[in-house]
XYZ file of C-alpha atoms in Angstrom:
433
model
C 58.349 -33.429 11.466
C 61.125 -31.701 11.952
C 63.465 -32.290 15.183
C 64.300 -29.839 17.292
C 67.527 -26.609 15.700
C 69.670 -24.629 17.454
C 68.830 -26.466 20.786
C 70.416 -25.087 24.254
C 72.947 -27.684 25.935
C 71.654 -29.146 28.807
C 73.202 -28.489 31.603
C 74.035 -30.588 34.694
C 71.341 -29.999 36.876
C 67.851 -29.959 34.273
C 66.201 -32.791 33.503
C 64.676 -33.014 30.006
C 62.115 -30.346 30.351
C 58.988 -28.279 28.585
C 61.936 -26.755 26.489
C 62.453 -29.271 24.085
C 59.128 -30.195 23.859
C 56.859 -27.786 21.599
C 60.407 -27.547 19.890
C 60.453 -31.565 18.771
C 57.020 -30.656 16.808
C 57.273 -26.808 15.537
C 55.955 -25.472 18.721
C 52.959 -24.987 16.485
C 49.750 -23.565 17.331
C 46.212 -25.441 16.505
C 45.643 -24.237 13.067
C 48.949 -22.461 12.260
C 52.754 -23.691 10.633
C 56.328 -22.432 11.917
C 56.850 -18.993 9.937
C 60.266 -18.182 8.632
C 60.329 -15.343 10.741
C 58.877 -14.635 13.572
C 58.168 -10.972 14.950
C 59.673 -9.993 18.196
C 58.027 -7.911 20.380
C 58.432 -4.534 20.725
C 58.386 -2.079 23.622
C 55.719 0.283 23.765
C 57.281 3.791 22.101
C 57.036 7.202 24.277
C 55.049 8.781 21.314
C 52.256 5.970 21.936
C 52.532 6.493 25.848
C 52.228 10.339 25.262
C 49.172 9.676 22.940
C 47.484 7.643 25.347
C 47.888 10.574 27.517
C 46.425 12.785 25.763
C 43.557 11.341 24.777
C 42.047 9.905 27.837
C 42.681 13.729 29.056
C 40.995 14.587 26.142
C 37.800 12.237 27.495
C 38.250 13.619 31.320
C 37.848 17.411 30.204
C 34.755 16.499 28.168
C 32.900 14.420 31.328
C 33.899 17.115 33.175
C 32.409 19.857 31.089
C 29.308 17.875 30.609
C 28.928 17.404 34.612
C 29.501 21.169 34.771
C 26.860 22.263 32.594
C 24.414 19.508 34.061
C 25.582 21.171 37.580
C 24.664 24.767 36.539
C 21.034 23.307 34.693
C 20.561 22.007 38.016
C 21.396 24.705 39.978
C 19.820 27.644 37.727
C 16.262 25.813 37.717
C 16.548 24.775 40.901
C 14.898 27.685 42.812
C 12.535 29.103 40.180
C 10.994 25.617 39.545
C 8.691 24.157 42.670
C 5.635 22.631 40.323
C 3.356 22.563 37.553
C 0.456 25.135 39.283
C 2.616 26.657 41.382
C 1.620 29.659 42.007
C 5.386 30.175 43.331
C 6.660 29.259 39.885
C 7.294 31.255 36.807
C 7.991 28.215 34.222
C 5.842 27.782 31.529
C 3.738 25.343 33.541
C 3.818 27.332 36.757
C 0.781 29.686 37.872
C 2.792 32.864 39.120
C 0.727 34.732 36.810
C -2.184 34.586 37.501
C -1.070 34.911 41.290
C 0.466 38.316 40.660
C -2.303 40.042 39.116
C -4.625 38.567 42.064
C -2.443 40.437 43.953
C -2.688 43.715 42.174
C -6.379 43.298 43.318
C -6.210 42.526 46.219
C -6.395 39.151 46.640
C -4.199 37.731 49.198
C -2.694 33.901 48.223
C -1.821 31.413 50.470
C -0.301 27.693 49.645
C -1.335 24.915 51.275
C -0.312 20.902 50.869
C -2.993 19.395 52.925
C -6.568 18.465 53.242
C -6.980 19.208 56.773
C -5.461 23.261 55.857
C -7.551 23.525 53.182
C -10.686 23.236 55.308
C -9.398 24.817 58.035
C -8.567 27.897 55.558
C -12.012 27.872 54.120
C -14.983 29.951 54.808
C -16.905 32.659 53.703
C -14.954 35.131 52.236
C -12.216 32.763 50.546
C -11.738 30.693 46.943
C -10.335 26.976 48.104
C -8.728 26.013 44.976
C -7.610 22.382 44.481
C -5.157 22.037 41.641
C -5.848 18.334 42.057
C -9.019 16.668 42.905
C -7.681 13.164 41.416
C -4.914 12.654 43.561
C -6.911 12.970 46.874
C -7.305 9.930 49.222
C -11.446 9.313 50.137
C -10.314 10.740 53.323
C -9.021 13.477 51.784
C -11.824 13.878 49.565
C -14.508 13.931 52.764
C -12.017 16.419 54.586
C -12.956 18.604 51.430
C -16.490 18.236 50.777
C -17.150 18.978 54.028
C -15.467 22.229 53.826
C -17.379 22.941 50.144
C -20.747 22.322 51.795
C -19.875 24.205 55.129
C -18.369 27.257 53.948
C -20.162 29.222 51.977
C -17.356 30.018 49.736
C -16.537 29.444 46.778
C -14.449 25.952 45.464
C -12.836 25.503 42.075
C -11.817 22.017 40.919
C -9.283 21.394 37.850
C -10.126 18.740 35.733
C -11.603 16.489 38.077
C -12.692 12.663 36.623
C -15.473 10.696 37.753
C -12.166 9.125 40.159
C -13.182 12.276 42.246
C -16.774 13.679 41.019
C -18.662 10.558 42.855
C -17.366 12.488 46.021
C -16.749 16.213 45.602
C -19.648 16.816 42.999
C -21.832 13.991 43.211
C -24.841 14.174 40.170
C -21.674 15.313 38.037
C -20.377 13.141 35.274
C -17.599 13.360 32.601
C -18.510 13.168 29.166
C -15.007 12.293 27.293
C -12.513 14.565 26.452
C -13.978 18.318 24.865
C -13.073 18.267 21.130
C -12.453 22.252 21.030
C -9.619 23.794 22.443
C -11.096 27.409 22.698
C -14.910 27.579 22.771
C -16.778 29.679 22.697
C -18.549 30.460 26.154
C -22.391 30.574 24.822
C -24.185 31.129 28.702
C -25.292 33.972 31.020
C -22.559 33.830 33.260
C -21.239 37.094 33.681
C -17.555 35.798 34.292
C -17.861 33.841 30.933
C -19.663 36.384 28.722
C -17.206 39.190 30.009
C -14.058 37.169 29.373
C -15.106 35.759 25.199
C -13.561 32.977 23.788
C -11.076 30.792 26.799
C -8.666 27.733 26.685
C -11.364 25.718 28.883
C -10.706 22.614 26.115
C -8.504 20.370 25.618
C -9.047 18.738 28.625
C -12.717 17.143 30.190
C -16.337 17.859 29.550
C -19.011 16.835 31.828
C -22.755 16.354 31.870
C -25.116 17.209 34.728
C -28.810 17.098 35.623
C -28.527 19.208 38.516
C -30.838 22.155 38.686
C -29.836 25.694 38.913
C -26.157 24.372 36.957
C -24.818 26.773 34.938
C -23.154 25.222 31.834
C -20.336 27.283 29.982
C -17.806 26.689 27.227
C -19.548 24.062 25.086
C -17.414 21.500 23.220
C -19.091 18.789 21.540
C -22.448 19.473 23.087
C -20.774 19.244 26.918
C -19.783 22.377 29.192
C -15.937 22.012 29.734
C -16.929 24.844 32.627
C -19.677 24.054 35.368
C -20.985 26.337 38.087
C -23.057 24.718 41.389
C -25.166 26.193 43.580
C -23.226 24.548 47.012
C -25.064 23.778 50.046
C -27.515 26.531 52.497
C -24.696 28.807 52.618
C -24.120 30.780 49.495
C -21.150 29.661 48.125
C -20.728 27.096 44.500
C -18.104 25.098 42.736
C -16.700 25.844 39.692
C -15.853 22.665 37.158
C -13.251 23.350 34.754
C -12.274 21.130 32.476
C -8.996 21.872 32.244
C -6.233 24.308 33.623
C -5.103 25.641 30.700
C -6.231 29.266 31.252
C -4.085 28.689 34.833
C -0.425 28.596 32.893
C 2.011 30.988 32.801
C 2.484 30.205 29.162
C -1.351 30.623 27.883
C -2.023 33.512 30.087
C -2.389 36.187 27.643
C -4.431 34.084 25.114
C -7.827 34.941 24.238
C -9.497 35.505 27.732
C -7.739 33.528 29.898
C -6.676 36.168 31.870
C -10.105 37.541 32.515
C -11.831 34.415 32.994
C -8.976 33.053 35.980
C -8.807 36.565 37.808
C -12.651 36.306 38.010
C -13.388 32.854 38.973
C -10.589 33.171 41.744
C -10.852 36.648 42.560
C -14.326 36.939 43.695
C -13.122 36.885 47.040
C -10.355 38.536 48.967
C -8.823 35.711 50.000
C -7.466 32.639 47.765
C -6.603 29.406 49.585
C -4.455 27.195 46.888
C -4.597 23.514 47.603
C -1.541 22.235 45.545
C -2.325 17.930 47.365
C 1.090 16.622 48.193
C 1.577 12.583 47.762
C 1.653 12.681 51.651
C -2.328 13.812 51.506
C -3.106 10.713 50.018
C -4.321 6.986 51.092
C -2.390 4.172 51.049
C -5.312 2.425 50.039
C -5.525 5.187 46.654
C -2.370 6.139 46.200
C -0.002 5.308 43.029
C 2.184 1.901 43.857
C 5.435 2.423 42.939
C 4.999 -1.549 41.680
C 2.510 0.301 39.224
C 5.098 2.677 37.683
C 7.683 1.822 35.178
C 11.040 2.852 35.302
C 11.006 6.080 33.076
C 7.625 7.160 35.253
C 10.337 6.841 39.004
C 12.616 9.466 36.762
C 12.192 13.364 38.128
C 10.510 15.711 35.705
C 13.106 17.719 33.440
C 15.702 14.282 34.199
C 14.453 12.758 30.698
C 15.949 15.597 28.651
C 19.163 15.819 30.513
C 19.686 11.957 30.191
C 18.847 12.510 26.149
C 20.987 15.380 26.481
C 24.350 13.491 27.771
C 23.254 10.452 25.186
C 23.788 13.489 22.425
C 26.889 14.090 23.304
C 28.119 11.029 23.878
C 27.362 9.862 20.772
C 28.624 13.212 19.001
C 31.793 12.323 20.694
C 32.345 8.820 19.918
C 31.822 9.544 16.075
C 34.382 12.595 16.553
C 36.861 10.017 18.203
C 36.286 6.565 15.979
C 39.123 5.807 13.412
C 37.907 5.278 10.024
C 38.708 1.484 9.465
C 41.408 0.946 6.305
C 42.827 -1.730 4.433
C 45.825 -3.477 6.896
C 49.229 -1.523 6.474
C 52.320 -3.480 6.412
C 54.854 -2.100 8.914
C 58.333 -2.710 8.886
C 59.786 -4.418 12.188
C 62.621 -3.499 13.932
C 64.199 -6.576 14.213
C 63.230 -9.988 12.807
C 64.172 -13.497 15.105
C 64.826 -16.754 13.824
C 61.986 -19.267 14.056
C 64.161 -21.273 16.149
C 64.557 -18.556 18.496
C 60.831 -18.145 19.212
C 60.442 -21.885 19.612
C 62.528 -21.809 22.483
C 61.199 -18.731 23.988
C 58.173 -19.886 24.243
C 59.288 -23.018 25.709
C 61.197 -21.386 28.041
C 57.573 -19.734 28.936
C 55.585 -22.875 29.571
C 58.881 -24.611 31.566
C 58.659 -21.351 34.085
C 54.400 -21.750 34.483
C 55.165 -25.294 34.827
C 52.797 -25.872 32.386
C 53.030 -28.999 30.864
C 48.995 -29.642 30.285
C 49.130 -26.290 27.764
C 52.799 -27.957 25.978
C 50.959 -31.339 25.687
C 47.407 -29.842 24.246
C 49.673 -27.283 21.551
C 51.214 -30.401 20.426
C 48.958 -32.915 20.343
C 46.586 -30.333 18.571
C 49.608 -29.544 15.866
C 50.111 -33.131 15.380
C 46.464 -32.930 15.161
C 45.869 -31.533 12.015
C 48.838 -32.529 10.233
C 48.213 -35.759 10.323
C 44.364 -34.830 9.063
C 45.858 -32.895 6.297
C 48.169 -36.180 5.231
C 44.999 -38.525 5.520
C 42.398 -36.155 3.519
C 39.848 -35.862 6.830
C 38.376 -32.648 6.680
C 39.758 -29.726 9.035
C 36.760 -29.279 10.645
C 36.859 -33.045 11.557
C 41.067 -32.655 12.771
C 39.972 -33.130 16.272
C 37.122 -35.726 16.531
C 38.846 -39.471 17.166
C 35.906 -40.715 15.604
C 37.399 -39.230 12.410
C 40.853 -39.139 12.737
C 42.277 -42.534 14.852
C 40.879 -45.176 12.023
C 42.063 -42.908 9.351
C 45.765 -42.734 11.155
C 45.636 -46.968 12.056
C 45.158 -47.431 8.876
C 47.785 -46.327 7.565
C 50.820 -47.613 10.101
C 52.307 -50.787 9.036
C 54.594 -51.095 12.463
C 53.666 -53.124 15.902
C 50.087 -51.772 16.756
C 50.051 -49.084 19.049
C 47.023 -47.229 21.132
C 47.151 -44.107 18.744
C 44.299 -42.820 20.747
C 45.486 -41.972 24.360
C 48.714 -40.535 22.254
C 46.569 -38.235 20.052
C 43.780 -37.800 22.734
C 45.624 -38.836 25.863
C 45.920 -37.287 29.822
C 48.098 -34.628 30.731
C 52.406 -36.083 30.860
C 52.766 -36.832 34.466
C 56.314 -35.023 34.952
C 59.110 -33.636 32.103
C 60.262 -37.118 30.516
C 57.151 -37.981 29.758
C 56.074 -34.750 27.621
C 59.368 -35.251 25.952
C 58.764 -38.951 25.630
C 55.269 -37.470 24.138
C 57.073 -35.422 21.825
C 59.261 -37.944 20.566
C 56.869 -40.767 19.763
C 54.344 -38.063 18.457
C 57.537 -37.692 15.751
C 57.564 -40.508 14.822
C 53.514 -41.404 14.093
C 53.500 -38.622 12.175
C 56.580 -39.799 10.075
C 55.471 -43.078 10.013
C 52.366 -41.714 8.393
C 54.017 -39.485 5.839
C 56.418 -42.596 4.386
C 53.220 -45.310 4.376
């Protein structure tokens, strides 16, 4: 073991401290050795700071551009999208086009969002369109059923399933999904025969044994359009297995427009019922506990999040640095190892880190002793493997090797210097034995 090199002269007011402790054993970290020349830490150059600021500005600019784009898209879409099958909506899944065609033919369209409003507006001169019967609770279904029986007008139910059929149209059952998207009418209903093939498939098909029921547009042997006489007042109920014929994006296909206009325009007034969540019974309303995280994200935000993720990935690839071989850099200045050792010791002293200094001294000594005694490097810090090997090489007076190599933290600076001396003596004795 090598003693301290180029020590600073002690002053009259300072006792031996941790300054000399690390230098007494070379101040080597575990697994390392004291290099001949240690690099001095260099202050960051002004050019490096400039480049860092430039990168930050570019990143902030990219984030600002993405945020502005998202806000612009939201602002452009906020005024035109009111929901699927909404007669005020002009997007592909809205129904503004059919509402405008009905308006040209003198049919007045009124949008309602509660079952009570729909029932109050229903009458002999009205067509009541229920866009989502399955969303209705038991109370709302009872209100709509009473309106069907008493109004004397027409009621159109879009894609009702067995959940709502038992209350709104008893005697009708679902027959599964329709196998044909655009079936032929294959019935005597004037509206169907004049419209021809239409997009009534792609949804549900039905079966019924009720008398006087008119079954049209069969798919797989079961109709996708049913017209049922309702009550003694001359009204009827239309069950449509798919809402496709009412959508803006498909209204011009096949006979969709003709069929939609005849089904919804047979009376001068059209009540367009868009059930809301507030119109559902608490017992039957879907619970948020049954929904997953993706189900709670509003429509359209999933695509926006995907776009942001792709943009972030592209930005990361653009800004990434390709990892290559290490490049040696010529240091601006070189200092002696003794100066680096003394500088580290002063840091330990300033922080009063006797525990850290003692740990460094003992760990470095243990690793050098393990190399001298042939103890594997992985067991250099295991007392059961290192202490017996060291004790076997000692020839002088007995000493507590375990306390010396694995003991507690020295209580003061003098004890720390004494520990360094004892470790130095132990290593010297093992080396020369």
